[in-house]
Amino acid sequence: MAHGGEHVLKVGNEGREVFWNAPYEGILFFFTAIALVIFAYGIYRRWQMWKAIGLPENRTDNAGERFKALIMNGLFQVKTFREAYPGIFHGLIFFGFLVLIFGAAIDATQFHIGLPFFHGGFYLWFSLIMEIFGLAVLIGIVMAIMRRYIFKPDFLGYKGVPDNRPDDAIVLVGIGAIIVTGFIIEALRLHVNINVDGFTWGDWSFVGYALSKTLAGVSYDTTRILHKITWWVHSFITLGLIAYLPFSRLLHIFTTPANYYMKNLEPTGTLKPIADFENAESFGAGQLEDFTWKQIFDSEACTRCGRCQDGCPAYISGKPLSPKKVIQDIKTYWLERAPSVLAAGKKTKEGEEAAIPEPDKAMVGEVIDLHELWACTNCMYCMEHCPALIEHVPKIVQMRQYKVLMEADFSPELQLTYRNMENNSNPWGIGAHMRGDWAKDLGIKTLAEDPDVEYLFYVGCSGSFDDRGKKVSVAFAKILKEAGVSFGILGEEEGCCGDSAMRGGNEYLYQTLAQMNIETMNGYGVKKVVCTCPHGYNALKKDYRHFGGNFEVFHHTEILADLIAKGKIKLTKPVEGLFTYHDSCFLGRYNDIYNQPRQVLGAVPGMRMVEMKSNRAKSFCCGAGGARMWMEEDIGERINDMRTDQAIDVKADTIAVGCPFCLTMMSDGIKDREKEENMKAFDIAEIVWQSMAVEKETDAGTPPE
Amino acid sequence: MNIVVCVKQVPDTEALIKVKADGSGIDEGGIKWVMNPYDEFGVEEALKLKEKNGGDVTIVSVGPARALETIRTALAMGAEKGIHINDPALEGADAYTTASALAAAIKEIPHDIVFCGMRAIDDDAGQVGSILAELLGIPQVTVVTKLEVADGKATAVKAIEGAQLVIETSLPCVITAAKGLNEPRYASLPGIMKAKKKPVDVKDAAALGISVAAKAKIVKMMPPPERAPGKIVGGEEAAEKAAQLVKLLREEAKVI
């Protein structure tokens, strides 16, 4: 009998006998022990596998910040709630179960040692809370089942083919069954209790009580038998799920929070530089063994929720790439490979000679298709929205590094681009001596002529060589002069920032370029830098510090917002038309610059603004990031055309951008869609210069030829 | 199969070329030096043949100290060793002297095929490959766009006006490479690192036993005349523009 003592049911002593009608606790403990052993074995086995493959990496420093990430995303579900529907159902299940587990613990305590307060008002409120959260879990499960099996969103599958595995169904039905049987048990118990004199508190267990009313006429003995059966079914499903957990998607209950704790604390998008070219034997990731353990562990935190895929410009435009698929393919390969590596390790420990088996396939090329690998624009949508903080982009870049640095096997267009960057320090291969030509007639001094300036205007390749980009440089330089900002350029001494080389896997070229720039800048004692190109901005700000380049770096929209706020420049001339702002990935998701460009545009008199369907953190890439600017786009639809369509959809007549790559891509999109007559793309600096009305007829402000 | 590739270091095609004030040559300041692109086709073809048939690829170059970079570039692509003919007396050497230096070096090593670029993009002479073949006393096929080597024979395809010639020759031979022969590979990083340690023999004219007396001499170098800026003919209507154009052609250009 219950240790908690016989409970006397009467008014004023509301409560119940925990584990009423469910004897044979010995049997229950026996099966609980079995379930826990299986659970522990599963976790242990997994733990061994996590340790089996991967290079070392420290992800446990700075415990405070890590703990914060764990609490915010684990306990408060911040990332998960970013999407309404899955956020809500996951929240219902998560918080529901959290409370139910706590409740079960109270039940168990009452059963074993007795709780003096487990009756009366406390009991009634306890019942009500359990009831609400049990119902919450059930609603959550129903929502999840409806989404997966009725609504069938594409992001749960791949290219229109659903990816529903038996595991998904087992988990959903299993959890649902725990709750349903729980309510049935309650109903059966209440049905018996109703016969007790003075029973008045059924409404506190409103679900079970409502169910119990369907049992009218069922005899006491039948109820007892049904109760007993359901109770054991309930217990076995619960124990079954506990035993099954390490082998199922439920493992994410542990791995995803672990991933929160082990999050990357570096600034968004930072790529770890290759440290030693001279002595390293291999570069990039060609095999699983070339990843760190954490990079492989990422795939264990993945629940195939598909948020990454849902906004991936490559996927949406019909390329084979899906960030989810990449992570899952790595996981599948790891699950194939880890046991044999583990077995070899074990044998070696026992003194036998056992070589780690050679991989039977190439990770890059076979596990991950090369078209997937090269389709990524590094737009950071996947990483921004992954509720498990998985790092997709660095893995893709590392696999590209393997193809470029180790095998030198990559597209001819990109080879030409790299040669151009090697020989003339710009992707087009235009003579390096022409870099400063755009500024010839503007009276802008180079740092060689006058190093005593506040800002270095790092112009970048587009701003120096691309005809459209040069107009942006001119507009911005004129604004700076008009505002009296002290600045200079490097002219011929400037070099390519190397972003496209870095993200296209040519780390060697990138580091060569970066080091040359850093040497030049440090030689002039440069402290503050302003860039019109977000790619240079991001590289100089976050990546150059690895090689001794420590500058305070600004994007020109930040400077413009500041100049306007301080009244240093006056925007007087109204601009006509309906504008939409296209967020550059390297400004928005990489650097959280969403507001400044909008503030600048908002300050332009007469400005009418409209947002595209995808904006801010959900912005849709122009298609040029991650070295895609220099590659052919021959699979699926063109990403820039799809983005242009979004601007057309909101009837914008001007697409405002803050990035020369975006400017090119949007201008091309407008051409492709034959909208040149009534649509234009401008950099924000051009719009500002036009509105300053310093010149009657400006270069900036006239449509590109 | 042992293959020799002759390479020349030339200014990058995009480099700003300034002629020295005295007309003796170009000002080398600020110039980015690269491997002559036609020679690169030769290197690539040699590497392909080596990968198929085995053997060694040796790079030979005549040039000052900086030419070593170009030899290393070819070694990074996959060649085995280099010979760097570096002698101040050979600076500005004519095609014959350069070919004699190359021939002297190549004679000493086994060579089944010798590749040269069809011409160097700096002086555009296009003579070295042919003179080299004569000096080595072996057959030559120039301006080759396709090459097959089998059973001790080379079958080369050469594009001529409106047709293609298929030329068969015995080995050893000299092949001068043209655009279209292949797509030169991008050097892998391990290749670049290994290239730093590959052997490069440095030889001068005396070691090769050649005469440095030039048969041809550059008398003077002159920059091309600066082009006058273009002019956009103004006017609203087509007729007005036409009248303006006729006036300009008659009075300014004096061509009608």
Tab-separated table of C-alpha atoms in Angstrom, chain B residues 9 17 33 62 86 109 111 119 121 125 133 146 157 161-162 172 197-198 204-205 208 210 235 241 249-250 253:
chain	number	residue	atom	x	y	z
B	9	GLN	CA	58.537	35.836	-67.162
B	17	ILE	CA	53.953	49.898	-69.228
B	33	TRP	CA	55.441	39.797	-63.333
B	62	VAL	CA	66.180	32.610	-69.103
B	86	ASN	CA	70.584	33.870	-65.029
B	109	ILE	CA	69.134	16.595	-69.980
B	111	HIS	CA	64.035	15.371	-73.431
B	119	ARG	CA	55.128	33.598	-78.488
B	121	ILE	CA	53.273	38.506	-74.842
B	125	ALA	CA	58.668	37.773	-81.452
B	133	ALA	CA	64.266	23.202	-82.484
B	146	LYS	CA	45.727	19.775	-79.637
B	157	VAL	CA	46.640	19.796	-84.442
B	161	GLU	CA	42.836	29.947	-91.827
B	162	GLY	CA	39.597	28.047	-92.370
B	172	PRO	CA	61.898	14.198	-79.603
B	197	LYS	CA	61.816	22.972	-51.838
B	198	LYS	CA	62.134	21.627	-55.378
B	204	ASP	CA	75.195	31.370	-66.430
B	205	ALA	CA	76.381	31.771	-70.015
B	208	LEU	CA	76.510	26.698	-70.700
B	210	ILE	CA	77.373	29.927	-75.200
B	235	GLY	CA	22.343	68.586	-81.354
B	241	LYS	CA	23.607	66.103	-85.588
B	249	LEU	CA	34.773	65.936	-90.416
B	250	ARG	CA	35.525	68.716	-92.868
B	253	ALA	CA	39.378	65.985	-88.978
